[in-house]
Short mmCIF file of C-alpha atoms in Angstrom, two decimals:
data_model
loop_
_atom_site.label_atom_id
_atom_site.label_comp_id
_atom_site.label_asym_id
_atom_site.label_seq_id
_atom_site.Cartn_x
_atom_site.Cartn_y
_atom_site.Cartn_z
CA UNK A 15 -17.66 25.23 13.24
CA UNK A 16 -16.45 25.86 9.70
CA UNK A 17 -13.36 27.65 10.95
CA UNK A 18 -12.61 24.81 13.37
CA UNK A 19 -12.70 22.37 10.44
CA UNK A 20 -10.28 24.52 8.48
CA UNK A 21 -7.85 24.78 11.39
CA UNK A 22 -8.04 21.03 11.87
CA UNK A 23 -7.35 20.33 8.19
CA UNK A 24 -4.42 22.72 8.30
CA UNK A 25 -2.98 20.87 11.30
CA UNK A 26 -3.30 17.49 9.58
CA UNK A 27 -1.70 18.80 6.40
CA UNK A 28 1.06 20.33 8.54
CA UNK A 29 1.62 16.91 10.16
CA UNK A 30 1.73 15.19 6.78
CA UNK A 31 4.08 17.64 5.08
CA UNK A 32 6.48 18.91 7.73
CA UNK A 33 8.71 15.79 7.75
CA UNK A 34 9.01 15.94 3.97
CA UNK A 35 9.81 19.63 3.95
CA UNK A 36 12.46 19.19 6.61
CA UNK A 37 14.05 16.54 4.40
CA UNK A 38 13.94 18.90 1.45
CA UNK A 39 15.46 21.82 3.37
CA UNK A 40 18.29 19.70 4.74
CA UNK A 41 19.08 18.30 1.31
CA UNK A 42 20.62 21.74 0.66
CA UNK A 43 22.49 21.85 3.94
CA UNK A 44 26.25 22.23 3.78
CA UNK A 45 27.01 20.18 6.90
CA UNK A 46 25.73 16.73 7.75
CA UNK A 47 23.85 18.12 10.73
CA UNK A 48 20.20 17.16 10.99
CA UNK A 49 19.22 20.17 13.03
CA UNK A 50 21.28 23.22 12.14
CA UNK A 51 21.26 24.72 8.68
CA UNK A 52 24.79 25.94 8.12
CA UNK A 53 24.78 26.95 4.48
CA UNK A 54 23.46 26.23 1.01
CA UNK A 55 25.04 23.57 -1.17
CA UNK A 56 24.18 21.30 -4.08
CA UNK A 57 26.91 18.86 -3.13
CA UNK A 58 24.50 16.10 -2.08
CA UNK A 59 22.75 16.24 -5.43
CA UNK A 60 26.06 15.99 -7.21
CA UNK A 61 27.04 13.01 -5.07
CA UNK A 62 23.67 11.44 -5.69
CA UNK A 63 24.09 11.56 -9.45
CA UNK A 64 27.62 10.22 -9.17
CA UNK A 65 26.53 7.36 -6.92
CA UNK A 66 26.58 4.41 -9.29
CA UNK A 67 24.75 2.08 -6.88
CA UNK A 68 21.77 4.42 -6.62
CA UNK A 69 21.68 5.11 -10.33
CA UNK A 70 21.92 1.45 -11.33
CA UNK A 71 19.25 0.44 -8.82
CA UNK A 72 17.03 3.21 -10.17
CA UNK A 73 17.43 1.83 -13.69
CA UNK A 74 16.80 -1.67 -12.33
CA UNK A 75 13.62 -0.52 -10.60
CA UNK A 76 12.31 1.11 -13.75
CA UNK A 77 13.07 -1.93 -15.92
CA UNK A 78 11.44 -4.32 -13.45
CA UNK A 79 8.39 -2.08 -13.01
CA UNK A 80 7.90 -1.75 -16.78
CA UNK A 81 8.28 -5.47 -17.50
CA UNK A 82 6.21 -6.59 -14.50
CA UNK A 83 3.39 -4.13 -15.11
CA UNK A 84 3.14 -4.89 -18.84
CA UNK A 85 3.10 -8.67 -18.32
CA UNK A 86 0.68 -8.43 -15.43
CA UNK A 87 -1.63 -6.15 -17.44
CA UNK A 88 -1.78 -8.70 -20.28
CA UNK A 89 -2.12 -11.64 -17.92
CA UNK A 90 -4.67 -9.83 -15.77
CA UNK A 91 -6.79 -8.57 -18.68
CA UNK A 92 -7.09 -12.05 -20.19
CA UNK A 93 -7.75 -13.47 -16.73
CA UNK A 94 -10.49 -10.94 -15.97
CA UNK A 95 -12.29 -11.73 -19.24
CA UNK A 96 -12.05 -15.45 -18.57
CA UNK A 97 -13.07 -15.19 -14.93
CA UNK A 98 -16.05 -13.03 -15.85
CA UNK A 99 -17.43 -15.77 -18.09
CA UNK A 100 -16.97 -18.50 -15.47
CA UNK A 101 -19.80 -20.04 -13.52
CA UNK A 102 -20.53 -18.73 -10.07
CA UNK A 103 -18.62 -21.19 -7.88
CA UNK A 104 -15.31 -21.40 -9.79
CA UNK A 105 -15.49 -17.64 -10.21
CA UNK A 106 -15.73 -17.00 -6.48
CA UNK A 107 -12.94 -19.49 -5.77
CA UNK A 108 -10.60 -17.81 -8.24
CA UNK A 109 -11.49 -14.34 -6.99
CA UNK A 110 -10.87 -15.37 -3.39
CA UNK A 111 -7.42 -16.70 -4.25
CA UNK A 112 -6.72 -13.56 -6.29
CA UNK A 113 -7.47 -11.54 -3.19
CA UNK A 114 -4.87 -13.36 -1.10
CA UNK A 115 -1.87 -11.20 -2.10
CA UNK A 116 -3.98 -8.07 -1.57
CA UNK A 117 -5.17 -8.99 1.91
CA UNK A 118 -2.14 -10.87 3.20
CA UNK A 119 0.55 -8.83 4.94
CA UNK A 120 3.33 -8.07 2.45
CA UNK A 121 5.87 -9.85 4.62
CA UNK A 122 3.91 -13.10 4.38
CA UNK A 123 3.68 -12.84 0.60
CA UNK A 124 7.40 -12.07 0.58
CA UNK A 125 8.50 -15.04 2.65
CA UNK A 126 6.09 -17.44 0.92
CA UNK A 127 7.60 -16.53 -2.46
CA UNK A 128 11.08 -16.74 -0.96
CA UNK A 129 10.38 -20.30 0.19
CA UNK A 130 9.21 -21.20 -3.31
CA UNK A 131 12.27 -19.65 -4.95
CA UNK A 132 14.61 -21.36 -2.49
CA UNK A 133 12.95 -24.63 -3.46
CA UNK A 134 13.43 -23.87 -7.17
CA UNK A 135 16.98 -22.63 -6.67
CA UNK A 136 17.96 -25.84 -4.92
CA UNK A 137 16.55 -28.10 -7.64
CA UNK A 138 17.03 -26.13 -10.81
CA UNK A 139 19.84 -23.94 -11.84
CA UNK A 140 18.11 -20.76 -10.80
CA UNK A 141 19.46 -17.87 -8.80
CA UNK A 142 17.80 -15.13 -6.85
CA UNK A 143 17.94 -11.87 -8.73
CA UNK A 144 16.30 -10.21 -11.66
CA UNK A 145 14.04 -13.12 -12.64
CA UNK A 146 12.74 -13.82 -9.14
CA UNK A 147 12.10 -10.10 -8.67
CA UNK A 148 10.08 -9.87 -11.88
CA UNK A 149 8.09 -12.99 -10.99
CA UNK A 150 7.37 -11.66 -7.50
CA UNK A 151 6.29 -8.28 -8.86
CA UNK A 152 3.99 -9.83 -11.44
CA UNK A 153 2.46 -11.97 -8.69
CA UNK A 154 1.47 -9.04 -6.53
CA UNK A 155 0.59 -6.82 -9.52
CA UNK A 156 -1.87 -9.09 -11.37
CA UNK A 157 -4.55 -9.06 -8.63
CA UNK A 158 -4.73 -5.26 -8.83
CA UNK A 159 -5.16 -5.39 -12.60
CA UNK A 160 -7.95 -7.96 -12.27
CA UNK A 161 -9.65 -6.05 -9.45
CA UNK A 162 -9.58 -2.89 -11.57
CA UNK A 163 -11.11 -4.58 -14.62
CA UNK A 164 -13.80 -6.79 -13.03
CA UNK A 165 -16.20 -3.94 -12.09
CA UNK A 166 -16.24 -2.77 -15.72
CA UNK A 167 -17.98 -5.98 -16.77
CA UNK A 168 -20.89 -5.17 -14.48
CA UNK A 169 -21.62 -2.09 -16.57
CA UNK A 170 -21.49 -4.07 -19.81
CA UNK A 171 -24.35 -5.96 -21.48
CA UNK A 172 -23.18 -9.60 -21.56
CA UNK A 173 -25.11 -10.24 -24.79
CA UNK A 174 -23.23 -7.63 -26.80
CA UNK A 175 -20.37 -10.06 -27.41
CA UNK A 176 -22.74 -12.72 -28.75
CA UNK A 177 -24.66 -10.17 -30.78
CA UNK A 178 -21.44 -9.05 -32.45
CA UNK A 179 -20.66 -12.63 -33.39
CA UNK A 180 -24.18 -13.23 -34.70
CA UNK A 181 -23.73 -10.22 -36.90
CA UNK A 182 -20.65 -11.76 -38.43
CA UNK A 183 -17.71 -10.78 -36.26
CA UNK A 184 -15.07 -13.40 -35.60
CA UNK A 185 -14.62 -14.01 -31.86
CA UNK A 186 -11.37 -12.07 -31.98
CA UNK A 187 -12.91 -9.08 -33.76
CA UNK A 188 -15.87 -9.19 -31.40
CA UNK A 189 -13.44 -9.14 -28.50
CA UNK A 190 -11.46 -6.26 -29.95
CA UNK A 191 -14.44 -4.16 -30.98
CA UNK A 192 -16.91 -4.90 -28.19
CA UNK A 193 -15.24 -6.04 -24.99
CA UNK A 194 -11.92 -4.24 -25.14
CA UNK A 195 -13.28 -0.68 -25.44
CA UNK A 196 -15.66 -1.30 -22.54
CA UNK A 197 -12.96 -2.46 -20.14
CA UNK A 198 -10.20 -0.13 -21.37
CA UNK A 199 -10.46 2.34 -18.45
CA UNK A 200 -10.04 -0.57 -16.04
CA UNK A 201 -7.04 -1.88 -17.95
CA UNK A 202 -5.36 1.52 -17.89
CA UNK A 203 -5.97 2.15 -14.20
CA UNK A 204 -4.88 -1.42 -13.44
CA UNK A 205 -1.67 -0.92 -15.39
CA UNK A 206 -0.89 2.35 -13.63
CA UNK A 207 -1.57 0.83 -10.24
CA UNK A 208 0.63 -2.17 -11.02
CA UNK A 209 3.40 0.14 -12.24
CA UNK A 210 3.35 2.37 -9.16
CA UNK A 211 3.18 -0.59 -6.79
CA UNK A 212 6.16 -2.13 -8.54
CA UNK A 213 8.15 1.10 -8.31
CA UNK A 214 7.32 1.50 -4.66
CA UNK A 215 7.56 -2.05 -3.37
CA UNK A 216 10.14 -2.75 -0.73
CA UNK A 217 9.02 -5.65 1.47
CA UNK A 218 8.35 -8.31 -1.17
CA UNK A 219 11.43 -7.30 -3.19
CA UNK A 220 13.52 -7.46 -0.04
CA UNK A 221 12.74 -11.15 0.40
CA UNK A 222 13.03 -12.12 -3.26
CA UNK A 223 15.94 -10.08 -4.61
CA UNK A 224 18.96 -12.06 -3.48
CA UNK A 225 22.34 -10.40 -3.27
CA UNK A 226 22.87 -9.40 -6.89
CA UNK A 227 19.82 -7.43 -8.00
CA UNK A 228 18.85 -4.30 -6.14
CA UNK A 229 15.88 -2.04 -6.56
CA UNK A 230 15.85 1.58 -5.46
CA UNK A 231 13.81 0.98 -2.27
CA UNK A 232 16.29 -1.73 -1.24
CA UNK A 233 19.21 0.63 -1.84
CA UNK A 234 17.44 3.31 0.17
CA UNK A 235 16.94 0.82 2.97
CA UNK A 236 20.60 -0.14 3.12
CA UNK A 237 21.53 3.56 3.06
CA UNK A 238 19.32 4.29 6.06
CA UNK A 239 21.00 1.44 7.94
CA UNK A 240 24.40 3.03 7.54
CA UNK A 241 25.60 6.40 8.75
CA UNK A 242 23.84 9.63 7.98
CA UNK A 243 23.94 10.39 4.30
CA UNK A 244 22.24 13.57 3.14
CA UNK A 245 22.10 12.00 -0.33
CA UNK A 246 18.89 10.38 0.86
CA UNK A 247 17.47 13.85 1.47
CA UNK A 248 18.43 14.88 -2.04
CA UNK A 249 16.85 11.73 -3.45
CA UNK A 250 13.65 12.34 -1.43
CA UNK A 251 13.47 15.89 -2.76
CA UNK A 252 13.76 14.73 -6.36
CA UNK A 253 11.15 11.98 -5.86
CA UNK A 254 8.83 14.48 -4.20
CA UNK A 255 9.16 16.90 -7.10
CA UNK A 256 8.44 14.13 -9.63
CA UNK A 257 5.37 12.99 -7.65
CA UNK A 258 4.03 16.54 -7.38
CA UNK A 259 4.47 17.17 -11.11
CA UNK A 260 2.77 13.90 -12.06
CA UNK A 261 -0.15 14.39 -9.70
CA UNK A 262 -0.74 17.98 -10.78
CA UNK A 263 -0.67 16.90 -14.43
CA UNK A 264 -3.12 14.10 -13.64
CA UNK A 265 -5.41 16.53 -11.83
CA UNK A 266 -5.38 18.98 -14.73
CA UNK A 267 -6.12 16.25 -17.27
CA UNK A 268 -8.98 14.89 -15.18
CA UNK A 269 -10.49 18.31 -14.67
CA UNK A 270 -10.38 18.96 -18.40
CA UNK A 271 -12.03 15.65 -19.14
CA UNK A 272 -14.69 16.30 -16.54
CA UNK A 273 -15.40 19.67 -18.15
CA UNK A 274 -15.57 18.11 -21.61
CA UNK A 275 -17.99 15.47 -20.37
CA UNK A 276 -20.33 18.00 -18.81
CA UNK A 277 -20.30 20.09 -21.97
CA UNK A 278 -21.02 17.00 -24.02
CA UNK A 279 -23.86 15.87 -21.82
CA UNK A 280 -25.22 19.40 -21.67
CA UNK A 281 -25.25 19.57 -25.43
CA UNK A 282 -27.20 16.37 -25.67
CA UNK A 283 -29.86 17.26 -23.15
CA UNK B 7 -19.21 -16.27 -23.49
CA UNK B 8 -18.11 -19.80 -22.66
CA UNK B 9 -15.25 -19.84 -25.13
CA UNK B 10 -13.72 -16.86 -23.31
CA UNK B 11 -13.02 -18.91 -20.21
CA UNK B 12 -9.89 -20.34 -21.76
CA UNK B 13 -8.33 -16.85 -21.70
CA UNK B 14 -7.90 -17.08 -17.95
CA UNK B 15 -5.81 -20.23 -18.25
CA UNK B 16 -2.34 -18.59 -18.19
CA UNK B 17 -3.30 -16.66 -15.09
CA UNK B 18 -4.79 -19.72 -13.40
CA UNK B 19 -1.51 -21.57 -13.88
CA UNK B 20 0.40 -18.55 -12.56
CA UNK B 21 -1.97 -18.22 -9.63
CA UNK B 22 -1.53 -21.84 -8.59
CA UNK B 23 2.26 -21.78 -8.85
CA UNK B 24 2.93 -18.39 -7.31
CA UNK B 25 0.02 -17.79 -4.93
CA UNK B 26 -1.39 -21.16 -3.86
CA UNK B 27 1.80 -23.25 -3.75
CA UNK B 28 3.82 -20.67 -1.75
CA UNK B 29 1.07 -20.41 0.88
CA UNK B 30 0.98 -24.21 1.11
CA UNK B 31 4.76 -24.17 1.46
CA UNK B 32 4.51 -21.78 4.41
CA UNK B 33 2.10 -24.20 6.09
CA UNK B 34 4.33 -27.16 5.15
CA UNK B 35 7.47 -25.51 6.56
CA UNK B 36 5.62 -24.56 9.71
CA UNK B 37 4.82 -28.22 10.42
CA UNK B 38 8.11 -29.87 9.45
CA UNK B 39 11.66 -30.10 10.72
CA UNK B 40 14.64 -29.42 8.47
CA UNK B 41 14.74 -33.18 7.72
CA UNK B 42 11.19 -33.02 6.44
CA UNK B 43 9.58 -34.85 9.36
CA UNK B 44 6.27 -33.74 10.75
CA UNK B 45 6.44 -31.69 13.93
CA UNK B 46 4.40 -29.21 15.93
CA UNK B 47 7.47 -27.88 17.74
CA UNK B 48 7.69 -24.84 15.48
CA UNK B 49 4.14 -23.81 16.26
CA UNK B 50 4.56 -24.41 19.97
CA UNK B 51 7.86 -22.49 19.91
CA UNK B 52 5.94 -19.47 18.66
CA UNK B 53 4.53 -19.36 22.20
CA UNK B 54 7.94 -18.21 23.45
CA UNK B 55 7.40 -14.99 21.57
CA UNK B 56 3.97 -14.29 23.05
CA UNK B 57 5.24 -11.01 24.49
CA UNK B 58 6.32 -9.83 21.03
CA UNK B 59 2.91 -10.76 19.63
CA UNK B 60 1.15 -8.89 22.42
CA UNK B 61 3.43 -5.87 21.94
CA UNK B 62 2.82 -5.85 18.15
CA UNK B 63 -0.95 -6.21 18.48
CA UNK B 64 -1.00 -3.51 21.14
CA UNK B 65 1.03 -0.97 19.12
CA UNK B 66 -0.94 -1.73 15.96
CA UNK B 67 -4.23 -1.27 17.84
CA UNK B 68 -3.13 2.07 19.29
CA UNK B 69 -1.94 3.26 15.87
CA UNK B 70 -5.22 2.14 14.27
CA UNK B 71 -7.28 3.90 16.93
CA UNK B 72 -5.30 7.13 16.54
CA UNK B 73 -5.64 6.93 12.75
CA UNK B 74 -9.40 6.48 13.06
CA UNK B 75 -9.81 9.40 15.45
CA UNK B 76 -7.58 11.69 13.35
CA UNK B 77 -9.05 10.65 9.99
CA UNK B 78 -12.73 10.79 10.77
CA UNK B 79 -12.99 14.59 10.90
CA UNK B 80 -10.71 14.87 7.86
CA UNK B 81 -12.87 12.54 5.79
CA UNK B 82 -16.03 14.27 6.99
CA UNK B 83 -14.68 17.72 6.20
CA UNK B 84 -13.52 16.55 2.75
CA UNK B 85 -16.85 14.94 1.92
CA UNK B 86 -18.78 18.11 2.82
CA UNK B 87 -16.60 20.42 0.73
CA UNK B 88 -17.83 21.78 -2.57
CA UNK B 89 -17.57 19.05 -5.17
CA UNK B 90 -14.98 20.68 -7.41
CA UNK B 91 -12.66 21.41 -4.49
CA UNK B 92 -12.79 17.86 -3.12
CA UNK B 93 -10.51 16.36 -5.76
CA UNK B 94 -7.73 18.89 -5.19
CA UNK B 95 -7.97 18.67 -1.41
CA UNK B 96 -7.95 14.87 -1.52
CA UNK B 97 -4.85 15.01 -3.71
CA UNK B 98 -3.10 17.26 -1.17
CA UNK B 99 -3.94 14.86 1.64
CA UNK B 100 -2.89 11.76 -0.31
CA UNK B 101 0.25 13.17 -1.92
CA UNK B 102 2.73 12.22 0.84
CA UNK B 103 1.64 8.61 0.41
CA UNK B 104 3.22 8.61 -3.04
CA UNK B 105 6.65 8.99 -1.50
CA UNK B 106 8.28 5.67 -0.73
CA UNK B 107 7.45 4.74 2.86
CA UNK B 108 11.13 4.16 3.65
CA UNK B 109 11.78 7.81 2.91
CA UNK B 110 8.80 8.89 4.97
CA UNK B 111 10.03 6.82 7.90
CA UNK B 112 13.56 8.11 7.39
CA UNK B 113 12.18 11.64 7.63
CA UNK B 114 10.95 10.90 11.13
CA UNK B 115 14.29 9.35 11.98
CA UNK B 116 15.96 12.68 11.30
CA UNK B 117 13.25 14.60 13.13
CA UNK B 118 13.17 12.49 16.27
CA UNK B 119 16.89 11.75 16.57
CA UNK B 120 18.84 12.79 19.66
CA UNK B 121 20.54 15.44 17.52
CA UNK B 122 17.37 15.93 15.51
CA UNK B 123 15.53 19.10 14.82
CA UNK B 124 12.80 18.58 17.44
CA UNK B 125 15.30 18.22 20.26
CA UNK B 126 17.23 21.17 18.83
CA UNK B 127 14.17 23.41 18.81
CA UNK B 128 13.19 22.29 22.31
CA UNK B 129 16.75 22.99 23.42
CA UNK B 130 16.43 26.59 22.20
CA UNK B 131 13.65 27.19 24.74
CA UNK B 132 15.57 25.33 27.42
CA UNK B 133 13.83 21.96 27.31
CA UNK B 134 15.16 18.48 26.80
CA UNK B 135 16.88 16.78 25.22
CA UNK B 136 14.21 14.08 25.30
CA UNK B 137 14.65 10.51 24.21
CA UNK B 138 12.23 10.51 21.30
CA UNK B 139 13.61 7.92 18.94
CA UNK B 140 13.90 4.23 19.84
CA UNK B 141 10.71 4.32 21.87
CA UNK B 142 7.33 2.64 21.43
CA UNK B 143 5.84 6.07 20.95
CA UNK B 144 8.09 6.68 17.95
CA UNK B 145 6.95 3.38 16.41
CA UNK B 146 3.29 4.30 16.87
CA UNK B 147 3.97 7.75 15.41
CA UNK B 148 5.64 6.14 12.39
CA UNK B 149 2.67 3.84 11.89
CA UNK B 150 0.16 6.69 12.17
CA UNK B 151 2.15 8.87 9.79
CA UNK B 152 2.58 6.13 7.19
CA UNK B 153 -0.90 4.64 7.28
CA UNK B 154 -3.11 7.68 7.94
CA UNK B 155 -4.07 8.02 4.26
CA UNK B 156 -5.19 4.35 4.25
CA UNK B 157 -7.81 5.34 6.82
CA UNK B 158 -8.82 8.65 5.26
CA UNK B 159 -9.48 7.23 1.79
CA UNK B 160 -12.09 4.53 2.60
CA UNK B 161 -13.81 6.83 5.13
CA UNK B 162 -14.01 9.62 2.58
CA UNK B 163 -15.33 7.39 -0.19
CA UNK B 164 -18.20 6.18 2.02
CA UNK B 165 -19.04 9.59 3.45
CA UNK B 166 -19.04 11.18 0.05
CA UNK B 167 -22.00 8.94 -0.83
CA UNK B 168 -24.05 9.96 2.21
CA UNK B 169 -26.95 11.98 0.89
CA UNK B 170 -27.04 15.53 2.22
CA UNK B 171 -30.81 15.32 2.51
CA UNK B 172 -30.54 12.45 4.99
CA UNK B 173 -28.57 14.71 7.32
CA UNK B 174 -31.01 17.57 6.76
CA UNK B 175 -33.93 15.24 7.45
CA UNK B 176 -32.40 14.14 10.73
CA UNK B 177 -31.93 17.77 11.69
CA UNK B 178 -35.47 18.69 10.72
CA UNK B 179 -36.74 15.85 12.85
CA UNK B 180 -35.04 17.33 15.88
CA UNK B 181 -31.58 15.78 16.09
CA UNK B 182 -28.86 17.95 17.50
CA UNK B 183 -25.48 17.86 15.71
CA UNK B 184 -24.09 15.25 18.12
CA UNK B 185 -27.06 12.98 17.51
CA UNK B 186 -26.79 13.49 13.75
CA UNK B 187 -23.18 12.40 14.01
CA UNK B 188 -23.70 9.26 16.03
CA UNK B 189 -27.10 8.13 14.77
CA UNK B 190 -26.82 8.98 11.10
CA UNK B 191 -23.29 9.62 9.87
CA UNK B 192 -21.38 7.05 11.92
CA UNK B 193 -23.77 4.14 11.14
CA UNK B 194 -23.76 5.04 7.45
CA UNK B 195 -19.98 5.24 7.34
CA UNK B 196 -19.51 1.90 9.11
CA UNK B 197 -18.30 0.05 5.98
CA UNK B 198 -15.61 2.72 5.54
CA UNK B 199 -14.60 2.44 9.19
CA UNK B 200 -14.27 -1.32 8.86
CA UNK B 201 -12.17 -1.25 5.71
CA UNK B 202 -10.07 1.63 7.07
CA UNK B 203 -9.32 -0.32 10.23
CA UNK B 204 -8.21 -3.40 8.30
CA UNK B 205 -6.15 -1.31 5.88
CA UNK B 206 -4.23 0.26 8.76
CA UNK B 207 -4.11 -2.66 11.17
CA UNK B 208 -2.76 -5.29 8.76
CA UNK B 209 0.35 -3.38 7.61
CA UNK B 210 0.87 -1.97 11.12
CA UNK B 211 0.92 -5.35 12.83
CA UNK B 212 3.26 -6.87 10.26
CA UNK B 213 5.75 -4.05 9.71
CA UNK B 214 9.43 -4.52 10.40
CA UNK B 215 10.78 -1.33 8.88
CA UNK B 216 9.07 1.16 11.15
CA UNK B 217 10.08 -0.73 14.28
CA UNK B 218 13.63 -1.12 13.05
CA UNK B 219 14.10 2.50 12.01
CA UNK B 220 12.22 4.19 14.84
CA UNK B 221 11.96 1.57 17.56
CA UNK B 222 15.54 0.60 18.24
CA UNK B 223 16.32 -2.78 19.75
CA UNK B 224 13.63 -2.75 22.41
CA UNK B 225 10.67 -2.68 20.07
CA UNK B 226 10.84 -5.98 18.26
CA UNK B 227 7.60 -6.68 16.39
CA UNK B 228 6.20 -9.78 14.68
CA UNK B 229 7.56 -8.55 11.36
CA UNK B 230 11.09 -8.27 12.76
CA UNK B 231 10.79 -11.74 14.18
CA UNK B 232 9.79 -13.22 10.81
CA UNK B 233 12.48 -11.26 8.97
CA UNK B 234 15.15 -12.50 11.38
CA UNK B 235 14.21 -16.12 10.72
CA UNK B 236 14.52 -15.71 6.95
CA UNK B 237 17.24 -13.15 6.33
CA UNK B 238 18.74 -12.46 9.73
CA UNK B 239 21.18 -14.16 12.05
CA UNK B 240 18.55 -16.39 13.61
CA UNK B 241 18.09 -18.23 10.32
CA UNK B 242 15.30 -20.78 10.80
CA UNK B 243 12.70 -20.75 7.99
CA UNK B 244 10.64 -23.41 9.77
CA UNK B 245 10.11 -21.23 12.83
CA UNK B 246 9.68 -18.21 10.54
CA UNK B 247 6.97 -20.00 8.59
CA UNK B 248 5.23 -20.95 11.83
CA UNK B 249 5.25 -17.31 12.98
CA UNK B 250 3.95 -16.18 9.59
CA UNK B 251 1.18 -18.78 9.79
CA UNK B 252 0.12 -17.63 13.27
CA UNK B 253 0.18 -14.02 12.04
CA UNK B 254 -2.08 -14.96 9.10
CA UNK B 255 -4.52 -16.71 11.45
CA UNK B 256 -4.64 -13.71 13.80
CA UNK B 257 -5.34 -11.35 10.90
CA UNK B 258 -7.95 -13.67 9.41
CA UNK B 259 -9.71 -13.91 12.78
CA UNK B 260 -9.70 -10.14 13.24
CA UNK B 261 -10.98 -9.55 9.72
CA UNK B 262 -13.78 -12.07 10.20
CA UNK B 263 -14.85 -10.28 13.36
CA UNK B 264 -14.61 -6.89 11.62
CA UNK B 265 -16.71 -8.03 8.70
CA UNK B 266 -19.55 -8.88 11.08
CA UNK B 267 -19.94 -5.15 11.62
CA UNK B 268 -20.36 -4.40 7.97
CA UNK B 269 -23.32 -6.16 6.38
CA UNK B 270 -23.43 -5.57 2.66
CA UNK B 271 -26.87 -3.99 2.67
CA UNK B 272 -25.49 -1.06 4.66
CA UNK B 273 -23.48 0.19 1.74
CA UNK B 274 -26.64 1.04 -0.16
CA UNK B 275 -27.15 4.74 0.56
#
């Protein structure tokens, strides 16, 4: 039984990784063939770095992800604190609306924002591009920030904030010293989630980017529509390496923290 | 805590402008002509595409079913591993999801292509070439590959909470392994099954990338249809909005039905 489980897991992992490894192998292939490996080359990597469209859309993606995730973290953190102190009915209404971009298919969110921006563009002097992209990204990012922070309030004593004020803290100091530390883990995970979603988003960006501003996923899409270009394989390889490095680092950090925590708790007991 | 409510104000404004208004605009466009007059023609015209709706729902259902069947043993195996190994194994399973899904789909494009590596390898043993790409099967494969982790994660997080002693108790009381599975583990993991199904079904039914990259011209899905009305040759945002609205209603109906299977009190153990 145990062995069967192991074989099964191996098969699933094989299924998940084989396509990626084939991409990686063929990123070093001399010819454009997708099936025969004819010789080793780094040409595709060189072309990738000299491809100004890819490089500028990469920079664009990073800028948009940074701006959108920072703004949505601030907006979402304030929102979560406010929503938490609302009465039951308004709270559930706001949370239900906040859930809409999470539940709705991305394409529906994309076209709904596109309709809004078309409306704005026709009446005000606004063009599709960087601004609409940032707005769209913030819109789908904020719900994730809020949803990451809200559970943290459940673990917090609601009277602590009042107690701090009774003991002489100004509301702002009470917020900074009492609430903020409690919800910090939620804020950080919300920020990271928003950032990765922004980096990765294709569908919503596709409908809100216009012709001038491109993000990396949109460039990748237009590359896959054209003829075979092994530069995509090279790009995939680099992204894969970055992802692996980040995840391994994250795993190591978490394991260390877990160890520290057990030692700490053990010492106390 | 009352004075904290005001903090949510910026988000509430944002939410109304960029979540509520766009959804209302989709509904408004769906029920108006380009002159702004009320009409139900758009909605009734959606009926012409009934075959595309049926095809999309069918492919999404097959992909969801395959994901469920493939993921269940994976999640179970993961949840029964030693605690300190679970994190690493989960990371290995989830890692491919961190690659942009366009690249993951592109990987299958190169694998399944007529000159792709699968046909090449089959050719070496005298088989084929088979028409693998531009088929419904390729679309389903793309969906399964892309969304498998969305099924594994919720299943794993529910199963991980199932108390080992419950399983042991069932065994002590005379259940054979099959009975343990279907009378203890499956009922307890129902909330995970429900959220896994929605997390796979919703993106699968609304995708337009997977069908476009792997399905060729003969596998038009709802997502393609919507995209064509907004950014394609068939430009007609009113019809596009109507299709998007119908899609939202279908998904809402399915999710309401799904939620019937997952009463909150079942999450307890």
